[in-house]
Coordinates of C-alpha atoms and ligand atoms in Angstrom, one line a residue:
X1 CA 0.0 0.0 0.0
X2 CA 1.3 3.5 -0.9
X3 CA 0.5 6.1 1.7
X4 CA -0.2 9.7 0.5
X5 CA 2.3 12.4 1.5
X6 CA 0.6 15.6 2.7
X7 CA 2.5 17.8 0.2
X8 CA 1.0 15.9 -2.7
X9 CA -2.6 16.6 -1.8
X10 CA -4.7 19.3 -3.4
X11 CA -5.6 20.7 0.0
X12 CA -1.9 21.2 0.9
X13 CA -1.3 23.2 -2.3
X14 CA -4.4 25.2 -1.6
X15 CA -3.2 25.9 1.9
X16 CA 0.2 27.0 0.6
X17 CA -1.4 29.5 -1.8
X18 CA -3.8 30.6 0.9
X19 CA -1.0 31.2 3.3
X20 CA 0.2 34.1 1.1
X21 CA -3.1 35.9 1.8
X22 CA -3.0 35.2 5.5
X23 CA 0.6 35.5 6.6
X24 CA 0.4 39.3 7.3
X25 CA -3.2 39.5 8.5
X26 CA -3.4 40.7 12.1
X27 CA -5.6 39.1 14.7
X28 CA -6.9 42.6 15.5
X29 CA -8.4 42.9 12.0
X30 CA -9.8 39.4 12.1
X31 CA -11.6 40.2 15.4
X32 CA -12.8 43.6 14.1
X33 CA -14.1 42.2 10.9
X34 CA -16.2 39.4 12.5
X35 CA -18.2 39.8 15.7
X36 CA -19.1 36.2 15.6
X37 CA -15.5 35.0 15.7
X38 CA -15.5 33.6 19.2
X39 CA -18.8 31.8 18.6
X40 CA -17.6 30.3 15.4
X41 CA -14.2 29.3 16.8
X42 CA -14.9 27.8 20.2
X43 CA -16.4 24.5 21.4
X44 CA -17.8 23.4 24.7
X45 CA -17.0 19.8 25.6
X46 CA -19.2 17.9 28.0
X47 CA -20.1 21.1 29.9
X48 CA -16.8 20.9 31.7
X49 CA -14.3 22.3 29.2
X50 CA -14.3 25.3 26.8
X51 CA -11.9 25.3 24.0
X52 CA -11.4 28.8 22.5
X53 CA -9.4 28.7 19.3
X54 CA -10.5 32.1 18.0
X55 CA -7.1 33.8 18.7
X56 CA -5.5 32.0 15.8
X57 CA -4.2 33.5 12.6
X58 CA -6.9 32.0 10.4
X59 CA -10.1 32.9 8.6
X60 CA -13.2 30.8 7.9
X61 CA -11.5 29.9 4.6
X62 CA -8.3 28.7 6.4
X63 CA -10.4 26.6 8.6
X64 CA -12.3 24.9 5.8
X65 CA -9.0 24.3 3.9
X66 CA -7.4 22.7 6.9
X67 CA -10.4 20.5 7.5
X68 CA -10.3 19.4 3.8
X69 CA -6.7 18.4 4.3
X70 CA -7.8 16.0 7.1
X71 CA -10.5 14.6 4.9
X72 CA -8.2 14.2 1.9
X73 CA -5.7 12.3 4.0
X74 CA -8.5 9.9 5.2
X75 CA -8.4 10.8 8.8
X76 CA -11.8 9.3 9.3
X77 CA -10.6 5.9 8.1
X78 CA -7.4 6.1 10.1
X79 CA -9.3 6.8 13.3
X80 CA -11.4 3.7 12.8
X81 CA -8.3 1.6 12.1
X82 CA -7.0 2.5 15.6
X83 CA -10.2 2.0 17.4
X84 CA -10.8 -1.4 15.7
X85 CA -7.4 -2.7 16.8
X86 CA -5.7 -2.8 13.4
X87 CA -1.9 -3.0 13.7
X88 CA -1.2 0.6 13.0
X89 CA 2.1 0.4 14.8
X90 CA 3.5 -1.0 11.6
X91 CA 7.2 -1.2 12.4
X92 CA 6.5 -3.2 15.6
X93 CA 3.6 -5.0 14.2
X94 CA 1.3 -4.0 17.0
X95 CA -2.2 -2.6 17.6
X96 CA -2.5 0.7 19.4
X97 CA -5.2 0.4 22.0
X98 CA -4.8 2.7 24.9
X99 CA -8.5 3.5 24.1
X100 CA -9.4 0.0 25.2
X101 CA -8.0 0.7 28.7
X102 CA -10.7 3.3 29.3
X103 CA -13.4 1.4 27.4
X104 CA -15.6 1.5 30.6
X105 CA -18.6 0.7 28.5
X106 CA -16.9 -2.6 27.7
X107 CA -17.6 -2.8 24.0
X108 CA -15.6 -5.7 22.6
X109 CA -12.3 -4.8 21.0
X110 CA -10.4 -7.5 19.1
X111 CA -6.7 -8.1 18.7
X112 CA -5.7 -11.1 16.6
X113 CA -9.4 -12.2 16.7
X114 CA -9.6 -12.2 20.5
X115 CA -11.7 -9.8 22.6
X116 CA -9.1 -8.1 24.9
X117 CA -11.7 -6.5 27.2
X118 CA -11.9 -9.4 29.7
X119 CA -8.1 -9.2 30.3
X120 CA -8.3 -5.5 30.7
X121 CA -11.0 -5.8 33.3
X122 CA -9.2 -8.7 35.0
X123 CA -6.2 -6.5 35.7
X124 CA -8.4 -3.5 36.6
X125 CA -10.1 -5.6 39.2
X126 CA -6.8 -6.9 40.5
X127 CA -5.7 -3.3 41.0
X128 CA -8.9 -2.4 42.7
X129 CA -8.6 -5.2 45.2
X130 CA -4.9 -4.7 45.9
X131 CA -5.2 -0.9 46.2
X132 CA -8.1 -1.2 48.7
X133 CA -5.9 -3.4 50.9
X134 CA -3.1 -0.9 50.9
X135 CA -5.2 2.2 51.4
X136 CA -7.2 0.6 54.2
X137 CA -4.0 -0.4 56.0
X138 CA -4.7 -4.1 55.7
X139 CA -1.7 -4.8 53.5
X140 CA 1.1 -5.2 56.0
X141 CA 4.9 -5.0 55.7
X142 CA 7.4 -7.6 56.9
X143 CA 7.1 -6.4 60.5
X144 CA 3.3 -6.3 60.5
X145 CA 2.9 -2.5 60.1
X146 CA 0.6 -0.9 57.5
X147 CA 2.1 0.6 54.3
X148 CA 2.8 4.4 54.4
X149 CA 5.0 5.0 51.4
X150 CA 4.9 4.0 47.7
X151 CA 8.0 4.3 45.5
X152 CA 7.4 4.1 41.8
X153 CA 10.6 3.2 39.9
X154 CA 10.3 3.7 36.2
X155 CA 11.3 6.1 33.4
X156 CA 9.7 7.8 30.3
X157 CA 6.1 6.7 30.0
X158 CA 6.5 4.5 33.1
X159 CA 7.1 7.6 35.1
X160 CA 5.8 10.8 33.5
X161 CA 2.2 9.8 33.1
X162 CA 1.6 8.5 36.6
X163 CA 3.8 11.2 38.2
X164 CA 2.0 14.0 36.3
X165 CA -1.5 12.6 37.1
X166 CA -0.7 12.0 40.8
X167 CA 0.5 15.5 41.2
X168 CA -2.4 17.0 39.2
X169 CA -4.9 15.1 41.4
X170 CA -3.3 16.0 44.8
X171 CA -6.7 17.4 46.0
X172 CA -8.0 13.8 45.8
X173 CA -5.2 12.1 47.6
X174 CA -5.2 10.0 50.7
X175 CA -2.6 9.4 53.4
X176 CA -0.1 7.4 51.4
X177 CA 3.1 9.2 50.5
X178 CA 4.1 8.9 46.8
X179 CA 7.6 9.0 45.5
X180 CA 8.7 8.7 41.9
X181 CA 12.3 7.7 40.9
X182 CA 13.4 7.8 37.3
X183 CA 16.9 9.1 36.9
X184 CA 19.9 6.8 36.5
X185 CA 21.8 9.3 38.6
X186 CA 22.1 7.5 42.0
X187 CA 21.2 10.8 43.7
X188 CA 17.6 10.2 42.8
X189 CA 17.0 6.8 44.4
X190 CA 19.3 7.6 47.3
X191 CA 17.3 10.7 48.1
X192 CA 14.2 8.6 48.5
X193 CA 15.8 5.7 50.3
X194 CA 17.0 8.2 52.9
X195 CA 13.5 9.2 53.9
X196 CA 11.5 5.9 53.7
X197 CA 11.1 3.1 56.2
X198 CA 11.7 -0.4 54.7
X199 CA 9.0 -1.8 57.1
X200 CA 6.3 0.4 55.6
X201 CA 7.3 1.0 52.0
X202 CA 6.1 -0.7 48.8
X203 CA 8.3 -0.4 45.7
X204 CA 6.5 -0.6 42.3
X205 CA 8.9 -1.4 39.5
X206 CA 7.2 -0.1 36.4
X207 CA 8.7 -1.1 33.1
X208 CA 6.9 -2.4 30.0
X209 CA 10.0 -4.3 29.0
X210 CA 11.6 -4.8 32.4
X211 CA 15.0 -4.3 30.8
X212 CA 15.3 -0.5 30.7
X213 CA 18.7 0.3 32.2
X214 CA 17.7 3.2 34.4
X215 CA 14.7 1.3 35.9
X216 CA 16.5 -1.9 36.5
X217 CA 19.6 -0.3 38.1
X218 CA 17.4 1.7 40.4
X219 CA 15.2 -1.3 41.1
X220 CA 18.2 -3.4 42.1
X221 CA 19.6 -0.6 44.2
X222 CA 16.3 -0.4 46.0
X223 CA 16.3 -4.2 46.4
X224 CA 19.8 -4.3 47.8
X225 CA 19.0 -1.5 50.3
X226 CA 15.8 -3.4 51.3
X227 CA 17.7 -6.6 51.8
X228 CA 20.3 -4.9 54.0
X229 CA 17.6 -3.3 56.1
X230 CA 15.2 -6.2 56.4
X231 CA 17.9 -8.9 56.5
X232 CA 15.8 -11.6 54.8
X233 CA 15.3 -12.3 51.1
X234 CA 11.9 -13.8 51.7
X235 CA 10.5 -10.3 52.5
X236 CA 11.2 -9.0 49.0
X237 CA 8.0 -10.5 47.6
X238 CA 6.0 -8.6 50.2
X239 CA 7.5 -5.2 49.4
X240 CA 8.1 -5.3 45.6
X241 CA 5.5 -5.1 42.8
X242 CA 6.0 -5.2 39.1
X243 CA 4.1 -3.6 36.3
X244 CA 5.2 -5.0 33.0
X245 CA 4.5 -7.2 30.0
X246 CA 7.7 -9.3 30.7
X247 CA 6.7 -11.9 33.2
X248 CA 10.0 -13.9 32.8
X249 CA 12.2 -11.0 33.9
X250 CA 9.7 -10.0 36.7
X251 CA 9.9 -13.5 38.1
X252 CA 13.7 -13.5 38.0
X253 CA 13.6 -10.4 40.1
X254 CA 11.8 -12.3 42.8
X255 CA 8.3 -10.8 42.4
X256 CA 5.3 -13.1 43.0
X257 CA 2.4 -13.5 40.6
X258 CA 0.0 -11.8 43.0
X259 CA 2.2 -8.7 42.9
X260 CA 2.5 -8.7 39.1
X261 CA 0.2 -6.3 37.2
X262 CA 0.3 -7.0 33.5
X263 CA -0.1 -4.8 30.5
X264 CA 0.3 -5.6 26.9
X265 CA 2.3 -4.8 23.8
X266 CA -0.6 -2.8 22.3
X267 CA -0.1 -0.2 25.0
X268 CA 2.7 2.3 24.2
X269 CA 4.8 3.4 27.1
X270 CA 3.8 7.1 26.7
X271 CA 0.1 6.1 26.4
X272 CA 0.2 3.8 29.4
X273 CA -1.0 5.7 32.4
X274 CA -4.5 4.2 31.8
X275 CA -3.2 0.7 32.3
X276 CA -1.6 -1.0 35.3
X277 CA 1.0 1.7 35.0
X278 CA -1.7 3.8 36.7
X279 CA -1.4 1.7 39.9
X280 CA 0.4 4.4 41.7
X281 CA -2.3 6.9 40.7
X282 CA -4.9 4.5 42.2
X283 CA -2.9 4.1 45.4
X284 CA -2.8 7.9 45.7
X285 CA -6.4 8.8 44.9
X286 CA -8.4 5.6 45.2
X287 CA -9.9 3.3 42.6
X288 CA -13.2 5.2 42.1
X289 CA -11.3 8.4 41.2
X290 CA -9.2 6.4 38.7
X291 CA -12.4 5.1 37.1
X292 CA -13.5 8.8 36.7
X293 CA -10.2 9.5 35.0
X294 CA -10.8 6.7 32.6
X295 CA -14.4 7.9 32.0
X296 CA -13.3 11.4 31.2
X297 CA -10.8 9.9 28.7
X298 CA -13.5 7.6 27.2
X299 CA -15.8 10.6 26.7
X300 CA -13.1 12.4 24.7
X301 CA -12.5 9.1 22.8
X302 CA -16.1 9.0 21.7
X303 CA -16.1 12.6 20.8
X304 CA -12.9 12.1 18.7
X305 CA -14.3 9.0 17.0
X306 CA -17.8 10.1 16.3
X307 CA -17.8 13.9 15.8
X308 CA -17.5 15.4 12.4
X309 CA -14.0 16.8 11.7
X310 CA -15.4 20.4 11.6
X311 CA -16.5 20.1 15.3
X312 CA -13.8 17.7 16.5
X313 CA -11.7 19.3 19.2
X314 CA -8.5 17.1 18.9
X315 CA -8.7 17.4 15.1
X316 CA -9.1 21.2 15.1
X317 CA -6.2 21.7 17.5
X318 CA -4.0 19.3 15.5
X319 CA -4.8 21.2 12.2
X320 CA -4.1 24.6 13.8
X321 CA -0.8 23.2 15.0
X322 CA 0.0 22.0 11.4
X323 CA -1.0 25.5 10.0
X324 CA 1.8 27.0 12.2
X325 CA 4.3 24.1 12.0
X326 CA 4.1 23.5 8.2
X327 CA 3.0 26.8 6.7
X328 CA 4.2 29.6 9.0
X329 CA 7.3 27.6 9.9
X330 CA 6.9 28.1 13.7
X331 CA 8.9 25.4 15.3
X332 CA 7.8 25.1 18.9
X333 CA 4.5 25.0 20.9
X334 CA 4.1 26.3 24.4
X335 CA 2.0 24.6 27.0
X336 CA 1.1 26.9 29.9
X337 CA -1.2 25.5 32.6
X338 CA -2.3 27.9 35.2
X339 CA -2.5 25.3 38.0
X340 CA 0.4 24.5 40.3
X341 CA -0.6 20.9 40.6
X342 CA -0.2 20.5 36.8
X343 CA 3.5 21.4 37.0
X344 CA 4.5 18.1 35.3
X345 CA 2.0 18.4 32.4
X346 CA 4.4 20.0 29.9
X347 CA 7.1 17.3 30.6
X348 CA 4.5 14.6 30.1
X349 CA 3.2 16.0 26.9
X350 CA 6.7 16.6 25.6
X351 CA 7.3 12.9 25.7
X352 CA 3.9 11.9 24.4
X353 CA 4.2 14.3 21.4
X354 CA 7.9 14.3 20.6
X355 CA 8.5 10.6 21.0
X356 CA 5.4 10.0 18.8
X357 CA 5.9 12.5 16.0
X358 CA 9.7 13.3 16.1
X359 CA 10.2 11.2 12.9
X360 CA 11.7 12.0 9.5
X361 CA 10.8 8.9 7.6
X362 CA 7.3 8.6 6.1
X363 CA 5.1 5.5 6.1
X364 CA 6.5 4.6 2.7
X365 CA 10.0 4.4 4.2
X366 CA 11.2 7.7 2.5
X367 CA 12.7 10.8 3.9
X368 CA 10.1 13.4 4.5
X369 CA 10.3 16.8 2.7
X370 CA 8.1 18.6 5.2
X371 CA 8.2 19.4 8.9
X372 CA 6.9 16.7 11.3
X373 CA 6.4 17.0 15.1
X374 CA 6.9 20.3 16.8
X375 CA 9.1 21.0 19.8
X376 CA 6.8 21.0 22.9
X377 CA 7.8 22.9 26.1
X378 CA 6.2 24.7 28.9
X379 CA 5.8 25.6 32.5
X380 CA 3.1 26.2 35.0
X381 CA 1.7 29.7 34.9
X382 CA 2.4 32.3 36.3
X383 CA 6.0 31.3 36.9
X384 CA 6.7 31.5 33.1
X385 CA 5.5 35.1 33.0
X386 CA 8.5 36.1 35.0
X387 CA 10.9 33.9 33.1
X388 CA 10.4 33.6 29.4
X389 CA 7.2 35.5 28.5
X390 CA 9.4 38.5 27.4
X391 CA 10.3 36.4 24.4
X392 CA 6.7 35.3 23.8
X393 CA 5.6 39.0 23.7
X394 CA 8.5 40.8 22.0
X395 CA 11.0 38.2 20.7
X396 CA 11.7 37.5 17.0
X397 CA 10.2 34.0 17.3
X398 CA 6.5 33.3 17.4
X399 CA 5.5 30.5 19.8
X400 CA 1.9 29.4 19.3
X401 CA 0.7 28.3 22.8
X402 CA -2.0 26.6 24.6
X403 CA -3.2 28.3 27.8
X404 CA -5.1 26.0 30.2
X405 CA -6.8 27.0 33.4
X406 CA -9.3 25.4 35.8
X407 CA -12.0 28.0 36.7
X408 CA -12.8 26.6 40.1
X409 CA -9.8 26.1 42.4
X410 CA -9.3 23.4 45.0
X411 CA -7.5 26.0 47.2
X412 CA -9.8 28.9 47.8
X413 CA -7.4 31.3 49.5
X414 CA -8.1 35.0 49.5
X415 CA -8.2 36.4 46.0
X416 CA -5.4 34.2 44.7
X417 CA -7.5 32.4 42.1
X418 CA -9.2 35.5 40.7
X419 CA -5.8 37.1 40.3
X420 CA -4.5 34.0 38.6
X421 CA -7.5 34.1 36.2
X422 CA -6.9 37.8 35.5
X423 CA -3.3 37.0 34.5
X424 CA -4.4 34.2 32.3
X425 CA -7.0 36.3 30.4
X426 CA -4.5 39.2 30.2
X427 CA -1.7 37.2 28.7
X428 CA -3.6 35.7 25.7
X429 CA -5.2 39.2 25.1
X430 CA -1.8 40.9 25.1
X431 CA -0.3 38.2 22.9
X432 CA -3.1 38.5 20.3
X433 CA -3.7 42.2 20.2
X434 CA -0.5 43.8 21.5
X435 CA -0.2 47.5 22.0
X436 CA 0.1 50.0 19.2
X437 CA 2.3 53.1 19.0
X438 CA -0.7 55.4 19.7
X439 CA -1.8 53.5 22.7
X440 CA 1.7 53.6 24.0
X441 CA 2.2 57.3 23.4
X442 CA -0.9 58.1 25.4
X443 CA 0.3 56.0 28.3
X444 CA 3.8 57.3 28.3
X445 CA 2.6 60.9 28.1
X446 CA 0.5 60.4 31.2
X447 CA 3.6 59.2 33.0
X448 CA 6.3 61.4 31.6
X449 CA 6.5 64.9 30.2
X450 CA 9.7 64.9 28.3
X451 CA 8.7 64.6 24.6
X452 CA 12.2 63.6 23.4
X453 CA 12.4 60.8 25.9
X454 CA 8.9 59.6 24.9
X455 CA 10.0 59.3 21.3
X456 CA 13.1 57.3 22.3
X457 CA 11.2 54.9 24.6
X458 CA 8.3 54.2 22.3
X459 CA 9.9 51.5 20.1
X460 CA 10.8 49.4 23.2
X461 CA 7.3 49.5 24.5
X462 CA 5.7 48.4 21.4
X463 CA 3.8 45.1 21.5
X464 CA 3.2 44.0 18.0
X465 CA 0.7 41.2 19.0
X466 CA -0.5 38.7 16.5
X467 CA 0.8 35.9 18.6
X468 CA -1.6 33.0 18.5
X469 CA -3.0 31.0 21.4
X470 CA -5.7 28.5 22.3
X471 CA -7.4 28.9 25.6
X472 CA -8.7 25.9 27.4
X473 CA -11.0 26.6 30.3
X474 CA -11.7 23.6 32.6
X475 CA -14.6 23.9 35.0
X476 CA -12.6 22.2 37.7
X477 CA -9.5 20.0 37.6
X478 CA -11.1 16.6 38.6
X479 CA -10.1 13.1 37.6
X480 CA -12.8 13.2 34.9
X481 CA -11.6 16.5 33.3
X482 CA -8.0 15.5 33.5
X483 CA -8.8 12.3 31.7
X484 CA -10.6 14.2 29.0
X485 CA -7.7 16.7 28.6
X486 CA -5.1 14.0 28.3
X487 CA -7.1 12.1 25.7
X488 CA -7.6 15.3 23.8
X489 CA -3.9 15.7 23.4
X490 CA -3.3 12.1 22.6
X491 CA -5.7 12.3 19.7
X492 CA -4.2 15.6 18.6
X493 CA -0.9 13.8 18.3
X494 CA -2.5 10.9 16.5
X495 CA -4.2 13.3 14.0
X496 CA -0.9 15.1 13.3
X497 CA 0.8 11.8 12.7
X498 CA -1.8 10.9 10.1
X499 CA -1.3 14.2 8.4
X500 CA 2.5 14.0 8.5
X501 CA 2.2 10.5 7.1
X502 CA 4.5 9.0 9.7
X503 CA 4.2 6.1 12.2
X504 CA 3.5 7.8 15.5
X505 CA 3.7 4.7 17.8
X506 CA 7.2 3.4 17.5
X507 CA 10.4 5.1 18.9
X508 CA 13.4 3.8 17.2
X509 CA 15.2 7.1 17.7
X510 CA 16.0 6.2 21.3
X511 CA 17.9 3.0 20.4
X512 CA 21.2 4.2 19.1
X513 CA 22.1 6.2 22.3
X514 CA 21.2 3.1 24.4
X515 CA 23.4 0.8 22.3
X516 CA 26.4 3.2 22.4
X517 CA 26.0 3.7 26.2
X518 CA 26.3 0.0 26.8
X519 CA 29.4 -0.3 24.6
X520 CA 31.0 2.8 26.2
X521 CA 30.2 1.4 29.7
X522 CA 32.3 -1.7 29.0
X523 CA 35.1 0.6 27.9
X524 CA 34.8 2.8 31.0
X525 CA 35.0 -0.3 33.2
X526 CA 38.3 -1.5 31.7
X527 CA 41.8 -0.1 32.6
X528 CA 44.4 1.1 30.0
X529 CA 42.3 0.3 27.0
X530 CA 43.1 1.8 23.5
X531 CA 40.3 4.2 22.7
X532 CA 39.0 3.9 19.2
X533 CA 36.1 6.4 19.0
X534 CA 36.2 9.9 17.4
X535 CA 38.7 12.3 18.8
X536 CA 36.1 14.2 20.8
X537 CA 34.7 11.1 22.5
X538 CA 38.2 9.7 23.1
X539 CA 39.4 12.8 24.8
X540 CA 36.2 13.1 26.9
X541 CA 36.8 9.6 28.2
X542 CA 40.5 10.3 28.8
X543 CA 39.6 13.3 30.9
X544 CA 37.3 11.2 32.9
X545 CA 40.0 8.6 33.4
X546 CA 42.5 11.3 34.5
X547 CA 40.1 13.1 36.9
X548 CA 38.0 10.2 38.2
X549 CA 39.9 9.9 41.5
Ligands
LIG1 O1 13.5 4.8 25.7 C1 12.2 5.2 25.4 C2 11.2 4.3 26.1 O2 11.1 3.1 25.4 C3 9.9 5.0 26.2 O3 9.1 4.8 25.1 C4 9.3 4.3 27.4 O4 8.2 5.0 27.9 C5 10.5 4.2 28.3 O5 11.6 4.0 27.4 C6 10.5 3.2 29.4 O6 10.3 1.9 28.9 P1 10.0 0.7 29.8 O7 8.6 0.9 30.3 O8 10.0 -0.5 28.9 O9 11.0 0.6 30.9

């Protein structure tokens, strides 16, 4: 089968021509010309989320042309292929079914002719029973005390998803203390081992493959520490759990079947928080809240699958992203969530997006001649305002950004939240509409009376505006709305992958670094060996050897 490259579609060519008409149009004019703009370019989802995409550099015509691109590239068919369990992760010959993990309505989904829903529900139920024991204090450690601390050891998707969600849902959390260890740097695991008590700590080793270097080294360090403290190997099985698809390695580690929570090859690491990888989320917020998270995601799944592309939120955000990435040539996307508990959100989305769509070979195995996935970055608002927003407002680069805020806070404290909201509304307004020379003059004249100085200062105080944003207002950050938000972005990434004509669900780009690290490790462990790398690497290693003691 020959897959169509986006640049060879009629819609792409139309968009390219149309770009010439739009590239210098200002958002000020677009809003002045059309009083209905907000109404046209905003959607309410499930009565809990408003997506306002009106502050984008596009007209009705642009919008229609972008939607045509998605139709021409058969997005409708591609969506169905994923939801029906076809092996769309072609290079690994796997289905892509994170949507099955939140299929609360239990509609059968088949992989290799077998309905996978019973196994999904089996593991879900196992997590329910287990988490109940731990949360209620009935699960005891080796000295008979209840569990107080959970340490999740994992990296990438086995860390970022559960860590981000646990933090985001802190208002729902119980008494258990959660710790996440990912970095190979021994400082990370050591810092946690210093503060936990072996008698009351559970270690969850989360790794799809159970071979990832960082996770296994950290897991064995935790195991050694636990052995030293407890003094008996038989206690390991009480305090260690595994979340993986690799039972053979799990068993070798010494973990019992009843502490093994399976997931499957059709769940990608960066899409896995809905699976048993979410066990630490459940332990933190309870099973019912986790089910709400799944329900929120399922609701977005249904919206994505069943809504016409013109009204389809993930599709619209994906196409707007493509408009900037592929026609304007803007390379990065900012993610600014005005909620302190969402401080890991940008990191999480960075992996999800950049590991999925950071590819340069199309589905036909050829080098692409168009831009693929954007660079994703961000920070919790308002911290960013006092760090890098200067560049957003007045720099030479344009960073299309998503601004996200819950309208109801979990921490009603004085007027904090209303102030946070005012900052949020002000930023997207300032970015879109800027401040003209005339506005500026008026202001400066009020402040200062020296006309010469006024003329000199004016250029520095000019805000050109025309910097696009999406605003996402969430009624309240709950497990349900978080689930919907995360699924929204997952489907945005999927849609962009379809348009880019790339395989979004493999990650071969991480392999070379891993292979070289293992080769260099054996070099580093030997004494007086002839170095045969490039001159830079050789000399870096020599410096290490000279300075290591
Ligand atoms: O190296 C990248 C990666 O494979 C990610 O895709 C994944 O989330 C992470 O490593 C961890 O993998 P595992 O869960 O198998 O330890």
